[in-house]
Amino acid sequence: MRAVRYHEHGDADVLELEEIPTPEPDEDEVLVEVGAAGINPVDTYFREGSYAPAELPWIPGSDFAGTVEAVGDEVTAFEPGDRVFGTGLGKDIPGTCAEYAASPTDRIATLPDGVSLETGAALGVPAVTAWRSLIDHAELEPAERCLVHGGSGGVGHAAVQIAAATGAEVTTTAAPEYHEKLESLGADVVLDYAREDLEDAVITAGAPDVILDHRLDDYLQFDANVATQGTRVVGIGNTVPEAGFSNVPAARSKELRIHLISMFNTSDLAAVLRRVATLLSSGELSPEIDRTYDLSEVPEAHEAVLSESFFGKLVVTP
């Protein structure tokens, strides 16, 4: 099969398109013909060495959707021909930027009828991260106010839709060109993240009970300043290792509850994916795909996911 691999850590130019043997599924795995694979920032962290993959050379990519080609001897829930989507590869199991991928059954779910493979591939990391953040950790409830930083991003636009589906009031931030789209996805208030009075604007919209923060190094003190009493802050990322409060008493007075999470710690990815599939079927969740790439263009996709402005997700179609 054709697969993108890197033999050493480095910039996107270490990615090479190669011909390698098609994997054989283990007893508890399915072999999926990959129809589409999602590109996430975390893929670049493994490639450049901030996170360590199982071995080198390695295939990048966590998210995928496709058709089951073969199943292991112990697999009973899936059979050849099933359309599935999944996530959680690329760390301990070779990733998804390839024509085929072998996945344990606890990392996949059935893709609902009528949902494209490209849409399925855009779901994994963003939707599971948003679900675990808002539902499992923050326990977001109907009529609460939820602030989603960076609503135009992969996780951000999934979080806006999941929060809206719970019945929460949603405030989010984004560049002005994305405001109308975010409103159509369920955001009640959309604010320009660059406005100088952003703190005041968030508070005017309604001090949030839950905050989803993708850049703790930029917004942790901001979160404390706009929070109400007992706000739950879920941190899913930062651009530098350091992050902290500039005013600890102000944060302490709000009795903030801070959750730091990683999608790769999810105990049962398939269970969350099945919930995501339900939202897909009901029309309450629909990931946006900004552009698609061929396998030969994965280096460009790795560069774009970190450096370019876009709405939603980047997807590779082998």
CSV table of C-alpha atoms in Angstrom, one decimal:
chain,number,residue,atom,x,y,z
A,1,MET,CA,0.0,0.0,0.0
A,2,ARG,CA,1.0,3.7,-0.2
A,3,ALA,CA,1.6,5.3,3.1
A,4,VAL,CA,3.2,8.5,4.4
A,5,ARG,CA,6.0,7.9,6.9
A,6,TYR,CA,8.8,9.7,8.7
A,7,HIS,CA,12.0,8.0,9.5
A,8,GLU,CA,13.3,10.7,11.8
A,9,HIS,CA,11.8,13.6,13.7
A,10,GLY,CA,11.8,17.0,12.1
A,11,ASP,CA,9.8,19.5,10.0
A,12,ALA,CA,7.2,18.5,7.5
A,13,ASP,CA,9.8,17.7,4.9
A,14,VAL,CA,10.7,14.5,6.8
A,15,LEU,CA,7.4,13.0,5.6
A,16,GLU,CA,7.8,10.6,2.7
A,17,LEU,CA,5.2,8.8,0.5
A,18,GLU,CA,6.3,5.2,0.3
A,19,GLU,CA,5.2,1.7,-0.8
A,20,ILE,CA,5.0,-0.6,2.2
A,21,PRO,CA,3.3,-3.9,3.0
A,22,THR,CA,-0.4,-3.7,3.8
A,23,PRO,CA,-0.9,-4.5,7.6
A,24,GLU,CA,-2.7,-7.7,8.7
A,25,PRO,CA,-5.3,-7.2,11.5
A,26,ASP,CA,-4.6,-8.8,14.8
A,27,GLU,CA,-7.2,-10.9,16.5
A,28,ASP,CA,-9.0,-7.9,18.0
A,29,GLU,CA,-8.5,-5.6,15.0
A,30,VAL,CA,-10.2,-4.6,11.8
A,31,LEU,CA,-8.4,-3.7,8.6
A,32,VAL,CA,-9.9,-0.6,7.1
A,33,GLU,CA,-9.5,0.7,3.6
A,34,VAL,CA,-9.0,4.4,4.4
A,35,GLY,CA,-11.3,6.6,2.4
A,36,ALA,CA,-10.3,9.8,4.3
A,37,ALA,CA,-8.0,10.8,7.2
A,38,GLY,CA,-8.1,13.9,9.3
A,39,ILE,CA,-5.2,16.1,10.0
A,40,ASN,CA,-4.8,17.5,13.5
A,41,PRO,CA,-2.1,19.6,15.2
A,42,VAL,CA,-1.2,16.6,17.5
A,43,ASP,CA,0.0,14.8,14.3
A,44,THR,CA,2.7,17.3,14.0
A,45,TYR,CA,3.7,17.0,17.6
A,46,PHE,CA,4.5,13.3,17.1
A,47,ARG,CA,6.3,14.0,13.8
A,48,GLU,CA,8.6,16.7,15.3
A,49,GLY,CA,9.3,14.8,18.5
A,50,SER,CA,7.4,16.6,21.2
A,51,TYR,CA,5.4,13.4,21.7
A,52,ALA,CA,7.0,10.0,21.1
A,53,PRO,CA,5.5,7.5,18.7
A,54,ALA,CA,5.9,3.8,19.4
A,55,GLU,CA,8.8,3.5,16.9
A,56,LEU,CA,10.4,4.8,13.7
A,57,PRO,CA,9.6,4.8,10.9
A,58,TRP,CA,6.0,5.8,11.7
A,59,ILE,CA,2.8,6.7,9.8
A,60,PRO,CA,1.2,9.9,11.1
A,61,GLY,CA,-2.5,10.4,11.7
A,62,SER,CA,-5.1,9.7,14.3
A,63,ASP,CA,-8.5,10.1,12.6
A,64,PHE,CA,-10.0,8.1,9.7
A,65,ALA,CA,-13.1,6.8,8.0
A,66,GLY,CA,-13.4,4.0,5.5
A,67,THR,CA,-14.6,0.5,4.7
A,68,VAL,CA,-13.8,-2.6,6.6
A,69,GLU,CA,-11.6,-4.8,4.4
A,70,ALA,CA,-11.0,-7.7,6.9
A,71,VAL,CA,-11.5,-8.6,10.5
A,72,GLY,CA,-9.5,-10.5,13.1
A,73,ASP,CA,-10.6,-13.8,14.5
A,74,GLU,CA,-12.0,-12.4,17.7
A,75,VAL,CA,-14.0,-9.6,16.0
A,76,THR,CA,-17.8,-10.0,16.0
A,77,ALA,CA,-19.1,-6.5,15.9
A,78,PHE,CA,-17.9,-5.6,12.5
A,79,GLU,CA,-17.6,-7.4,9.1
A,80,PRO,CA,-16.1,-6.7,5.7
A,81,GLY,CA,-18.0,-3.9,3.9
A,82,ASP,CA,-19.0,-2.0,7.0
A,83,ARG,CA,-18.5,1.8,6.9
A,84,VAL,CA,-16.7,2.9,10.0
A,85,PHE,CA,-14.9,5.9,11.5
A,86,GLY,CA,-12.4,6.1,14.3
A,87,THR,CA,-9.6,7.8,16.1
A,88,GLY,CA,-6.7,7.1,18.5
A,89,LEU,CA,-4.2,5.7,16.1
A,90,GLY,CA,-0.8,7.3,15.4
A,91,LYS,CA,0.5,7.0,19.0
A,92,ASP,CA,0.9,3.3,19.8
A,93,ILE,CA,-0.5,2.0,16.5
A,94,PRO,CA,0.6,3.1,13.0
A,95,GLY,CA,-1.5,6.0,11.8
A,96,THR,CA,-4.0,6.8,9.1
A,97,CYS,CA,-2.2,8.7,6.3
A,98,ALA,CA,-2.2,5.5,4.3
A,99,GLU,CA,-4.4,3.5,2.0
A,100,TYR,CA,-5.1,0.9,4.8
A,101,ALA,CA,-5.0,1.1,8.6
A,102,ALA,CA,-5.4,-1.7,11.2
A,103,SER,CA,-7.5,-0.5,14.3
A,104,PRO,CA,-8.6,-2.2,17.5
A,105,THR,CA,-12.4,-2.3,17.7
A,106,ASP,CA,-12.5,-0.1,20.8
A,107,ARG,CA,-11.4,2.9,18.6
A,108,ILE,CA,-14.0,2.7,15.9
A,109,ALA,CA,-17.8,3.0,15.4
A,110,THR,CA,-20.3,2.6,12.6
A,111,LEU,CA,-20.5,5.6,10.3
A,112,PRO,CA,-24.2,6.6,9.9
A,113,ASP,CA,-25.8,6.1,6.5
A,114,GLY,CA,-25.6,9.2,4.3
A,115,VAL,CA,-22.5,10.6,6.1
A,116,SER,CA,-19.5,10.9,3.8
A,117,LEU,CA,-16.1,9.3,4.6
A,118,GLU,CA,-14.6,12.8,4.5
A,119,THR,CA,-17.0,13.9,7.2
A,120,GLY,CA,-16.3,10.8,9.3
A,121,ALA,CA,-12.6,11.5,9.1
A,122,ALA,CA,-13.1,15.0,10.4
A,123,LEU,CA,-14.7,13.9,13.6
A,124,GLY,CA,-12.3,11.8,15.7
A,125,VAL,CA,-9.9,14.0,17.7
A,126,PRO,CA,-12.1,17.2,17.5
A,127,ALA,CA,-15.4,15.6,18.5
A,128,VAL,CA,-14.0,13.2,21.1
A,129,THR,CA,-11.9,16.0,22.7
A,130,ALA,CA,-15.0,18.3,22.8
A,131,TRP,CA,-17.2,15.6,24.2
A,132,ARG,CA,-14.8,14.6,26.9
A,133,SER,CA,-14.1,18.3,27.8
A,134,LEU,CA,-17.7,19.5,28.0
A,135,ILE,CA,-19.6,16.4,29.0
A,136,ASP,CA,-17.3,14.1,30.9
A,137,HIS,CA,-15.1,16.6,32.7
A,138,ALA,CA,-17.1,19.9,32.9
A,139,GLU,CA,-20.5,18.1,33.1
A,140,LEU,CA,-22.1,20.9,31.1
A,141,GLU,CA,-25.8,21.3,31.8
A,142,PRO,CA,-28.8,22.8,30.0
A,143,ALA,CA,-29.1,26.6,30.4
A,144,GLU,CA,-25.6,27.0,31.6
A,145,ARG,CA,-23.3,29.4,29.8
A,146,CYS,CA,-20.3,27.9,27.9
A,147,LEU,CA,-17.4,29.9,26.5
A,148,VAL,CA,-15.5,28.2,23.7
A,149,HIS,CA,-12.2,29.9,22.8
A,150,GLY,CA,-11.4,29.5,19.1
A,151,GLY,CA,-14.7,28.4,17.7
A,152,SER,CA,-13.5,28.2,14.1
A,153,GLY,CA,-10.9,25.5,14.9
A,154,GLY,CA,-11.4,21.7,14.6
A,155,VAL,CA,-12.2,21.2,18.3
A,156,GLY,CA,-13.8,24.6,18.6
A,157,HIS,CA,-16.5,24.2,16.0
A,158,ALA,CA,-17.3,20.7,17.3
A,159,ALA,CA,-17.5,22.0,20.8
A,160,VAL,CA,-19.9,24.8,19.8
A,161,GLN,CA,-22.3,22.3,18.3
A,162,ILE,CA,-22.0,19.8,21.2
A,163,ALA,CA,-22.6,22.5,23.8
A,164,ALA,CA,-25.6,23.8,21.8
A,165,ALA,CA,-27.0,20.2,21.6
A,166,THR,CA,-27.0,20.1,25.4
A,167,GLY,CA,-29.1,23.2,25.7
A,168,ALA,CA,-26.4,25.4,26.9
A,169,GLU,CA,-26.0,29.0,26.0
A,170,VAL,CA,-22.8,29.3,23.9
A,171,THR,CA,-20.4,32.1,23.6
A,172,THR,CA,-17.4,31.7,21.3
A,173,THR,CA,-14.5,33.7,19.8
A,174,ALA,CA,-13.3,33.8,16.2
A,175,ALA,CA,-12.2,36.0,13.4
A,176,PRO,CA,-15.0,38.1,12.0
A,177,GLU,CA,-15.2,36.2,8.7
A,178,TYR,CA,-16.4,33.1,10.7
A,179,HIS,CA,-19.0,34.7,12.8
A,180,GLU,CA,-22.0,34.0,10.6
A,181,LYS,CA,-21.0,30.3,10.2
A,182,LEU,CA,-20.6,29.8,13.9
A,183,GLU,CA,-24.1,31.3,14.6
A,184,SER,CA,-25.5,28.8,12.1
A,185,LEU,CA,-23.8,26.0,14.1
A,186,GLY,CA,-25.5,27.1,17.3
A,187,ALA,CA,-23.4,29.8,18.9
A,188,ASP,CA,-25.6,32.4,20.7
A,189,VAL,CA,-22.8,35.0,20.9
A,190,VAL,CA,-19.8,35.2,18.6
A,191,LEU,CA,-17.0,37.7,19.5
A,192,ASP,CA,-13.9,38.8,17.6
A,193,TYR,CA,-11.0,37.3,19.6
A,194,ALA,CA,-8.9,40.4,18.7
A,195,ARG,CA,-11.1,43.0,20.2
A,196,GLU,CA,-9.5,45.0,23.0
A,197,ASP,CA,-12.6,44.8,25.3
A,198,LEU,CA,-13.0,41.0,24.9
A,199,GLU,CA,-13.2,40.4,28.7
A,200,ASP,CA,-16.0,42.9,29.1
A,201,ALA,CA,-17.8,41.5,26.1
A,202,VAL,CA,-17.7,38.0,27.4
A,203,ILE,CA,-19.0,39.1,30.8
A,204,THR,CA,-21.8,41.1,29.1
A,205,ALA,CA,-22.8,38.0,27.2
A,206,GLY,CA,-23.0,36.1,30.4
A,207,ALA,CA,-20.2,35.0,32.8
A,208,PRO,CA,-19.4,31.4,31.7
A,209,ASP,CA,-20.1,28.4,33.9
A,210,VAL,CA,-17.8,26.3,31.6
A,211,ILE,CA,-14.8,27.4,29.6
A,212,LEU,CA,-13.1,25.3,26.9
A,213,ASP,CA,-9.5,26.7,26.5
A,214,HIS,CA,-7.2,25.6,23.7
A,215,ARG,CA,-4.4,28.0,24.6
A,216,LEU,CA,-3.9,28.1,28.3
A,217,ASP,CA,-0.7,30.1,28.0
A,218,ASP,CA,-2.7,32.9,26.4
A,219,TYR,CA,-6.0,32.7,28.2
A,220,LEU,CA,-5.7,31.2,31.7
A,221,GLN,CA,-5.8,34.5,33.6
A,222,PHE,CA,-8.5,35.7,31.1
A,223,ASP,CA,-10.6,32.7,32.1
A,224,ALA,CA,-10.3,33.6,35.7
A,225,ASN,CA,-11.2,37.2,35.0
A,226,VAL,CA,-14.4,36.4,33.1
A,227,ALA,CA,-15.5,33.4,35.2
A,228,THR,CA,-18.4,33.2,37.6
A,229,GLN,CA,-18.2,31.4,40.9
A,230,GLY,CA,-17.2,27.8,40.5
A,231,THR,CA,-16.5,27.9,36.8
A,232,ARG,CA,-15.1,24.7,35.3
A,233,VAL,CA,-12.2,25.4,33.0
A,234,VAL,CA,-11.1,22.6,30.7
A,235,GLY,CA,-7.6,23.0,29.2
A,236,ILE,CA,-6.9,21.1,26.0
A,237,GLY,CA,-3.8,22.8,24.7
A,238,ASN,CA,-1.1,25.5,24.7
A,239,THR,CA,1.5,26.8,22.4
A,240,VAL,CA,4.4,26.9,24.9
A,241,PRO,CA,5.0,24.6,27.9
A,242,GLU,CA,4.5,27.3,30.5
A,243,ALA,CA,1.1,28.7,31.5
A,244,GLY,CA,0.1,30.4,34.8
A,245,PHE,CA,-2.0,33.0,36.5
A,246,SER,CA,-0.8,36.6,36.8
A,247,ASN,CA,-3.3,37.1,39.6
A,248,VAL,CA,-3.7,34.0,41.7
A,249,PRO,CA,-6.0,35.7,44.4
A,250,ALA,CA,-8.5,36.7,41.6
A,251,ALA,CA,-8.5,33.1,40.4
A,252,ARG,CA,-8.8,31.6,43.9
A,253,SER,CA,-11.7,33.9,44.8
A,254,LYS,CA,-13.7,32.4,41.9
A,255,GLU,CA,-13.0,28.9,43.2
A,256,LEU,CA,-12.1,27.8,39.7
A,257,ARG,CA,-12.1,24.1,38.9
A,258,ILE,CA,-9.4,23.4,36.3
A,259,HIS,CA,-9.4,20.1,34.3
A,260,LEU,CA,-6.4,19.3,32.0
A,261,ILE,CA,-7.2,16.5,29.6
A,262,SER,CA,-5.7,14.5,26.7
A,263,MET,CA,-7.9,12.7,24.2
A,264,PHE,CA,-5.4,9.8,24.2
A,265,ASN,CA,-6.4,9.1,27.8
A,266,THR,CA,-10.0,8.3,26.9
A,267,SER,CA,-10.8,4.8,28.4
A,268,ASP,CA,-13.4,3.9,25.7
A,269,LEU,CA,-13.1,5.8,22.5
A,270,ALA,CA,-15.7,3.7,20.8
A,271,ALA,CA,-18.3,4.7,23.4
A,272,VAL,CA,-17.8,8.4,22.7
A,273,LEU,CA,-17.7,7.8,19.0
A,274,ARG,CA,-21.1,6.1,19.2
A,275,ARG,CA,-22.5,9.2,20.9
A,276,VAL,CA,-21.0,11.4,18.3
A,277,ALA,CA,-22.6,9.2,15.6
A,278,THR,CA,-26.0,9.8,17.3
A,279,LEU,CA,-25.5,13.6,17.0
A,280,LEU,CA,-24.4,13.1,13.4
A,281,SER,CA,-27.6,11.2,12.6
A,282,SER,CA,-29.8,13.8,14.3
A,283,GLY,CA,-28.1,16.7,12.4
A,284,GLU,CA,-26.9,18.3,15.7
A,285,LEU,CA,-23.3,17.8,14.7
A,286,SER,CA,-21.8,18.4,11.3
A,287,PRO,CA,-18.0,18.9,10.9
A,288,GLU,CA,-16.9,21.5,8.4
A,289,ILE,CA,-14.1,20.5,6.0
A,290,ASP,CA,-12.1,23.5,4.7
A,291,ARG,CA,-10.0,21.6,2.2
A,292,THR,CA,-8.7,18.1,1.2
A,293,TYR,CA,-5.3,16.8,0.2
A,294,ASP,CA,-3.8,13.8,-1.5
A,295,LEU,CA,-1.4,11.5,0.3
A,296,SER,CA,1.4,13.2,-1.6
A,297,GLU,CA,0.3,16.6,-0.1
A,298,VAL,CA,0.4,15.5,3.6
A,299,PRO,CA,3.5,17.7,4.2
A,300,GLU,CA,1.6,20.7,3.0
A,301,ALA,CA,-1.4,19.7,5.3
A,302,HIS,CA,1.0,19.4,8.3
A,303,GLU,CA,2.2,23.0,7.6
A,304,ALA,CA,-1.2,24.4,7.0
A,305,VAL,CA,-2.8,22.9,10.2
A,306,LEU,CA,-0.4,25.0,12.3
A,307,SER,CA,0.2,28.1,10.3
A,308,GLU,CA,-2.9,28.9,8.3
A,309,SER,CA,-6.4,30.3,9.1
A,310,PHE,CA,-9.2,28.1,8.1
A,311,PHE,CA,-12.6,27.0,9.4
A,312,GLY,CA,-13.1,23.4,10.6
A,313,LYS,CA,-10.8,20.6,9.4
A,314,LEU,CA,-8.2,19.5,6.9
A,315,VAL,CA,-8.7,16.1,5.4
A,316,VAL,CA,-6.5,13.7,3.4
A,317,THR,CA,-8.1,11.4,0.8
A,318,PRO,CA,-5.8,8.6,-0.2
